[in-house]
C-alpha cells in the first residue's frame, strides 16, 4: 500500500495555512495561504478544495497527517481537532509531525546537519537539531536564542526557520561553518504529506491520534 498511499495533510501551526493531497510520490493538489489569524475559517474549505481537485472521496484516503506544534496555541489546536475529527469519521489513522520536523523535511537532502529555529516571541525560539537524514539530535525545546544556539551540531550546518535571524545574531564567530536560510519559515502541507507517507511506510500506521506539542505555557491567563 505504501507506494500508492493516499495522504491528506494540513498545517495550521504558524502564520500560514496549507492543505495537500499526496499519492504515490507526488502532490496531486495543494493550497497555501499566509494568514496570521483565521485558520479555523480557512482550513476546511482548503481541505475540500484539494480533495475536489484530486478527485477523491474521503473514504479513499489511507492516512491523515497534521502538524502538532510547537506554534500558536490556537492554530495547532485547530489542526489537531480537524485531523482527529476526519480520522474518526473516515476511520483512518492520523499521523502527527512536529512543525520543526516539517520545516527540516522541506530542505533538499544534503550533507549538512540542520538546525530549525522558530521565533516563539517573548525572547525565545523553539528549536531542534537534525542530522542530514532528518534523525533528531535532541528533543524539541524553547530557549533564548543564545541558549538555543548551543544545540547547533558541530561541523557544517544549515540554520532555518523564522528564528534563524535571531540565532544568527548570536553566532558572529561561526559564520564560516553555518549557513542561514532566509526562507523555509512556514511548514508546507505538501512536505508534511510526503514525510508522513515515508514514516508510515517505514514504521507502520499510527494507532493513536497525535498529541499537541506546546513546549511552554500559553500567553493568556485566567484572572
GROMACS .gro file of C-alpha atoms in nm:
model
  223
    1UNK     CA    1   0.000   0.000   0.000
    2UNK     CA    2   0.291   0.237   0.067
    3UNK     CA    3   0.369   0.300  -0.299
    4UNK     CA    4   0.012   0.405  -0.370
    5UNK     CA    5  -0.075   0.555  -0.030
    6UNK     CA    6  -0.317   0.848  -0.040
    7UNK     CA    7  -0.235   1.108   0.225
    8UNK     CA    8  -0.432   1.418   0.316
    9UNK     CA    9  -0.215   1.662   0.512
   10UNK     CA   10  -0.258   2.011   0.652
   11UNK     CA   11  -0.080   2.265   0.870
   12UNK     CA   12  -0.214   2.547   1.088
   13UNK     CA   13   0.063   2.586   1.346
   14UNK     CA   14   0.223   2.918   1.250
   15UNK     CA   15   0.143   3.216   1.026
   16UNK     CA   16   0.015   3.013   0.733
   17UNK     CA   17  -0.246   2.755   0.646
   18UNK     CA   18  -0.195   2.483   0.388
   19UNK     CA   19  -0.355   2.158   0.275
   20UNK     CA   20  -0.232   1.897   0.030
   21UNK     CA   21  -0.327   1.562  -0.120
   22UNK     CA   22  -0.037   1.325  -0.190
   23UNK     CA   23  -0.027   0.989  -0.366
   24UNK     CA   24   0.246   0.762  -0.493
   25UNK     CA   25   0.535   1.007  -0.469
   26UNK     CA   26   0.365   1.317  -0.600
   27UNK     CA   27   0.144   1.601  -0.481
   28UNK     CA   28  -0.192   1.586  -0.659
   29UNK     CA   29  -0.331   1.910  -0.514
   30UNK     CA   30  -0.214   2.178  -0.273
   31UNK     CA   31  -0.338   2.511  -0.142
   32UNK     CA   32  -0.149   2.762   0.071
   33UNK     CA   33  -0.239   3.090   0.240
   34UNK     CA   34  -0.026   3.319   0.453
   35UNK     CA   35  -0.255   3.422   0.737
   36UNK     CA   36  -0.187   3.534   1.093
   37UNK     CA   37  -0.544   3.466   1.207
   38UNK     CA   38  -0.849   3.290   1.069
   39UNK     CA   39  -0.709   2.936   1.041
   40UNK     CA   40  -1.038   2.789   1.162
   41UNK     CA   41  -1.231   2.955   0.880
   42UNK     CA   42  -0.968   2.883   0.613
   43UNK     CA   43  -0.876   2.521   0.682
   44UNK     CA   44  -1.179   2.312   0.587
   45UNK     CA   45  -1.254   2.499   0.261
   46UNK     CA   46  -0.890   2.436   0.163
   47UNK     CA   47  -0.925   2.067   0.251
   48UNK     CA   48  -1.244   2.042   0.045
   49UNK     CA   49  -1.071   2.217  -0.244
   50UNK     CA   50  -0.771   1.983  -0.260
   51UNK     CA   51  -0.994   1.677  -0.227
   52UNK     CA   52  -1.210   1.800  -0.514
   53UNK     CA   53  -0.910   1.889  -0.729
   54UNK     CA   54  -0.761   1.543  -0.676
   55UNK     CA   55  -1.099   1.382  -0.742
   56UNK     CA   56  -1.101   1.176  -0.422
   57UNK     CA   57  -1.369   1.096  -0.169
   58UNK     CA   58  -1.267   1.085   0.195
   59UNK     CA   59  -1.310   0.709   0.215
   60UNK     CA   60  -1.034   0.674  -0.046
   61UNK     CA   61  -0.774   0.814   0.195
   62UNK     CA   62  -0.521   0.589   0.366
   63UNK     CA   63  -0.374   0.841   0.610
   64UNK     CA   64  -0.433   1.188   0.750
   65UNK     CA   65  -0.126   1.388   0.852
   66UNK     CA   66  -0.108   1.709   1.054
   67UNK     CA   67   0.147   1.929   1.226
   68UNK     CA   68   0.111   1.919   1.605
   69UNK     CA   69   0.329   2.207   1.720
   70UNK     CA   70   0.510   2.389   1.850
   71UNK     CA   71   0.342   2.702   1.724
   72UNK     CA   72   0.048   2.921   1.808
   73UNK     CA   73  -0.174   2.758   2.069
   74UNK     CA   74  -0.496   2.827   1.879
   75UNK     CA   75  -0.355   2.728   1.542
   76UNK     CA   76  -0.217   2.391   1.642
   77UNK     CA   77  -0.537   2.300   1.828
   78UNK     CA   78  -0.741   2.382   1.516
   79UNK     CA   79  -0.532   2.150   1.301
   80UNK     CA   80  -0.531   1.866   1.551
   81UNK     CA   81  -0.905   1.890   1.611
   82UNK     CA   82  -0.974   1.878   1.238
   83UNK     CA   83  -0.739   1.584   1.186
   84UNK     CA   84  -0.886   1.387   1.474
   85UNK     CA   85  -1.239   1.458   1.353
   86UNK     CA   86  -1.165   1.347   0.999
   87UNK     CA   87  -0.980   1.042   1.126
   88UNK     CA   88  -1.276   0.943   1.339
   89UNK     CA   89  -1.536   1.000   1.068
   90UNK     CA   90  -1.331   0.829   0.797
   91UNK     CA   91  -1.194   0.556   1.028
   92UNK     CA   92  -0.841   0.640   0.913
   93UNK     CA   93  -0.518   0.675   1.113
   94UNK     CA   94  -0.382   1.022   1.194
   95UNK     CA   95  -0.007   1.085   1.199
   96UNK     CA   96   0.138   1.396   1.360
   97UNK     CA   97   0.464   1.571   1.273
   98UNK     CA   98   0.618   1.850   1.473
   99UNK     CA   99   0.639   2.180   1.290
  100UNK     CA  100   1.018   2.160   1.344
  101UNK     CA  101   1.043   1.828   1.160
  102UNK     CA  102   0.813   1.956   0.887
  103UNK     CA  103   1.044   2.252   0.826
  104UNK     CA  104   1.353   2.030   0.827
  105UNK     CA  105   1.190   1.790   0.580
  106UNK     CA  106   1.135   2.078   0.338
  107UNK     CA  107   1.510   2.123   0.285
  108UNK     CA  108   1.666   1.940  -0.013
  109UNK     CA  109   1.876   1.645   0.101
  110UNK     CA  110   2.243   1.724   0.158
  111UNK     CA  111   2.538   1.652   0.382
  112UNK     CA  112   2.478   1.928   0.637
  113UNK     CA  113   2.317   1.896   0.975
  114UNK     CA  114   2.001   2.102   1.017
  115UNK     CA  115   1.901   2.330   1.299
  116UNK     CA  116   1.542   2.454   1.294
  117UNK     CA  117   1.455   2.765   1.493
  118UNK     CA  118   1.104   2.909   1.511
  119UNK     CA  119   1.054   3.257   1.656
  120UNK     CA  120   0.845   3.189   1.967
  121UNK     CA  121   0.826   3.558   2.070
  122UNK     CA  122   0.898   3.675   2.425
  123UNK     CA  123   1.271   3.646   2.356
  124UNK     CA  124   1.265   3.273   2.284
  125UNK     CA  125   1.286   3.032   1.994
  126UNK     CA  126   1.152   2.681   1.953
  127UNK     CA  127   1.441   2.471   1.831
  128UNK     CA  128   1.562   2.125   1.737
  129UNK     CA  129   1.866   1.980   1.559
  130UNK     CA  130   1.857   1.704   1.297
  131UNK     CA  131   2.124   1.517   1.106
  132UNK     CA  132   2.125   1.517   0.726
  133UNK     CA  133   1.888   1.216   0.726
  134UNK     CA  134   1.634   1.400   0.947
  135UNK     CA  135   1.716   1.193   1.254
  136UNK     CA  136   1.660   1.418   1.559
  137UNK     CA  137   1.978   1.501   1.753
  138UNK     CA  138   1.794   1.646   2.052
  139UNK     CA  139   1.443   1.691   2.187
  140UNK     CA  140   1.241   2.000   2.083
  141UNK     CA  141   1.289   2.291   2.323
  142UNK     CA  142   1.205   2.655   2.395
  143UNK     CA  143   1.506   2.868   2.490
  144UNK     CA  144   1.662   3.208   2.440
  145UNK     CA  145   1.841   3.239   2.104
  146UNK     CA  146   2.183   3.230   2.273
  147UNK     CA  147   2.097   2.917   2.469
  148UNK     CA  148   1.933   2.758   2.165
  149UNK     CA  149   2.246   2.813   1.957
  150UNK     CA  150   2.435   2.581   2.190
  151UNK     CA  151   2.237   2.292   2.040
  152UNK     CA  152   2.364   2.356   1.685
  153UNK     CA  153   2.558   2.044   1.580
  154UNK     CA  154   2.933   2.057   1.522
  155UNK     CA  155   3.053   2.090   1.164
  156UNK     CA  156   2.866   2.236   0.866
  157UNK     CA  157   2.505   2.313   0.949
  158UNK     CA  158   2.208   2.490   0.794
  159UNK     CA  159   2.003   2.708   1.029
  160UNK     CA  160   1.648   2.767   0.908
  161UNK     CA  161   1.309   2.886   1.020
  162UNK     CA  162   1.163   3.216   1.137
  163UNK     CA  163   1.409   3.220   1.428
  164UNK     CA  164   1.719   3.181   1.208
  165UNK     CA  165   1.787   3.557   1.212
  166UNK     CA  166   1.777   3.556   1.593
  167UNK     CA  167   2.025   3.268   1.603
  168UNK     CA  168   2.249   3.444   1.352
  169UNK     CA  169   2.287   3.741   1.585
  170UNK     CA  170   2.448   3.511   1.844
  171UNK     CA  171   2.687   3.339   1.603
  172UNK     CA  172   2.918   3.609   1.469
  173UNK     CA  173   3.224   3.386   1.501
  174UNK     CA  174   3.064   3.078   1.343
  175UNK     CA  175   2.952   3.209   1.005
  176UNK     CA  176   3.215   3.011   0.813
  177UNK     CA  177   3.064   2.677   0.914
  178UNK     CA  178   2.699   2.784   0.931
  179UNK     CA  179   2.454   2.870   0.656
  180UNK     CA  180   2.137   3.063   0.728
  181UNK     CA  181   1.827   3.011   0.517
  182UNK     CA  182   1.616   3.323   0.457
  183UNK     CA  183   1.310   3.115   0.368
  184UNK     CA  184   1.156   2.794   0.499
  185UNK     CA  185   0.964   2.982   0.769
  186UNK     CA  186   0.626   2.809   0.739
  187UNK     CA  187   0.551   2.434   0.730
  188UNK     CA  188   0.413   2.315   0.396
  189UNK     CA  189   0.135   2.058   0.387
  190UNK     CA  190   0.284   1.903   0.073
  191UNK     CA  191   0.606   1.833   0.264
  192UNK     CA  192   0.407   1.706   0.563
  193UNK     CA  193   0.220   1.462   0.338
  194UNK     CA  194   0.535   1.323   0.176
  195UNK     CA  195   0.717   1.291   0.509
  196UNK     CA  196   0.417   1.124   0.673
  197UNK     CA  197   0.391   0.871   0.390
  198UNK     CA  198   0.760   0.786   0.426
  199UNK     CA  199   0.730   0.744   0.804
  200UNK     CA  200   0.417   0.533   0.771
  201UNK     CA  201   0.584   0.311   0.512
  202UNK     CA  202   0.890   0.266   0.734
  203UNK     CA  203   0.720   0.217   1.068
  204UNK     CA  204   0.359   0.130   1.005
  205UNK     CA  205   0.046   0.335   1.054
  206UNK     CA  206  -0.010   0.506   1.391
  207UNK     CA  207  -0.265   0.355   1.629
  208UNK     CA  208  -0.342   0.662   1.841
  209UNK     CA  209  -0.408   1.026   1.745
  210UNK     CA  210  -0.117   1.270   1.787
  211UNK     CA  211  -0.090   1.490   2.095
  212UNK     CA  212  -0.015   1.864   2.082
  213UNK     CA  213   0.342   1.982   2.143
  214UNK     CA  214   0.329   2.317   2.323
  215UNK     CA  215   0.679   2.346   2.485
  216UNK     CA  216   0.563   2.633   2.708
  217UNK     CA  217   0.257   2.771   2.886
  218UNK     CA  218   0.006   2.985   2.690
  219UNK     CA  219   0.037   3.363   2.693
  220UNK     CA  220  -0.327   3.402   2.801
  221UNK     CA  221  -0.402   3.358   3.171
  222UNK     CA  222  -0.728   3.319   3.358
  223UNK     CA  223  -0.786   3.605   3.605
   0.00000   0.00000   0.00000
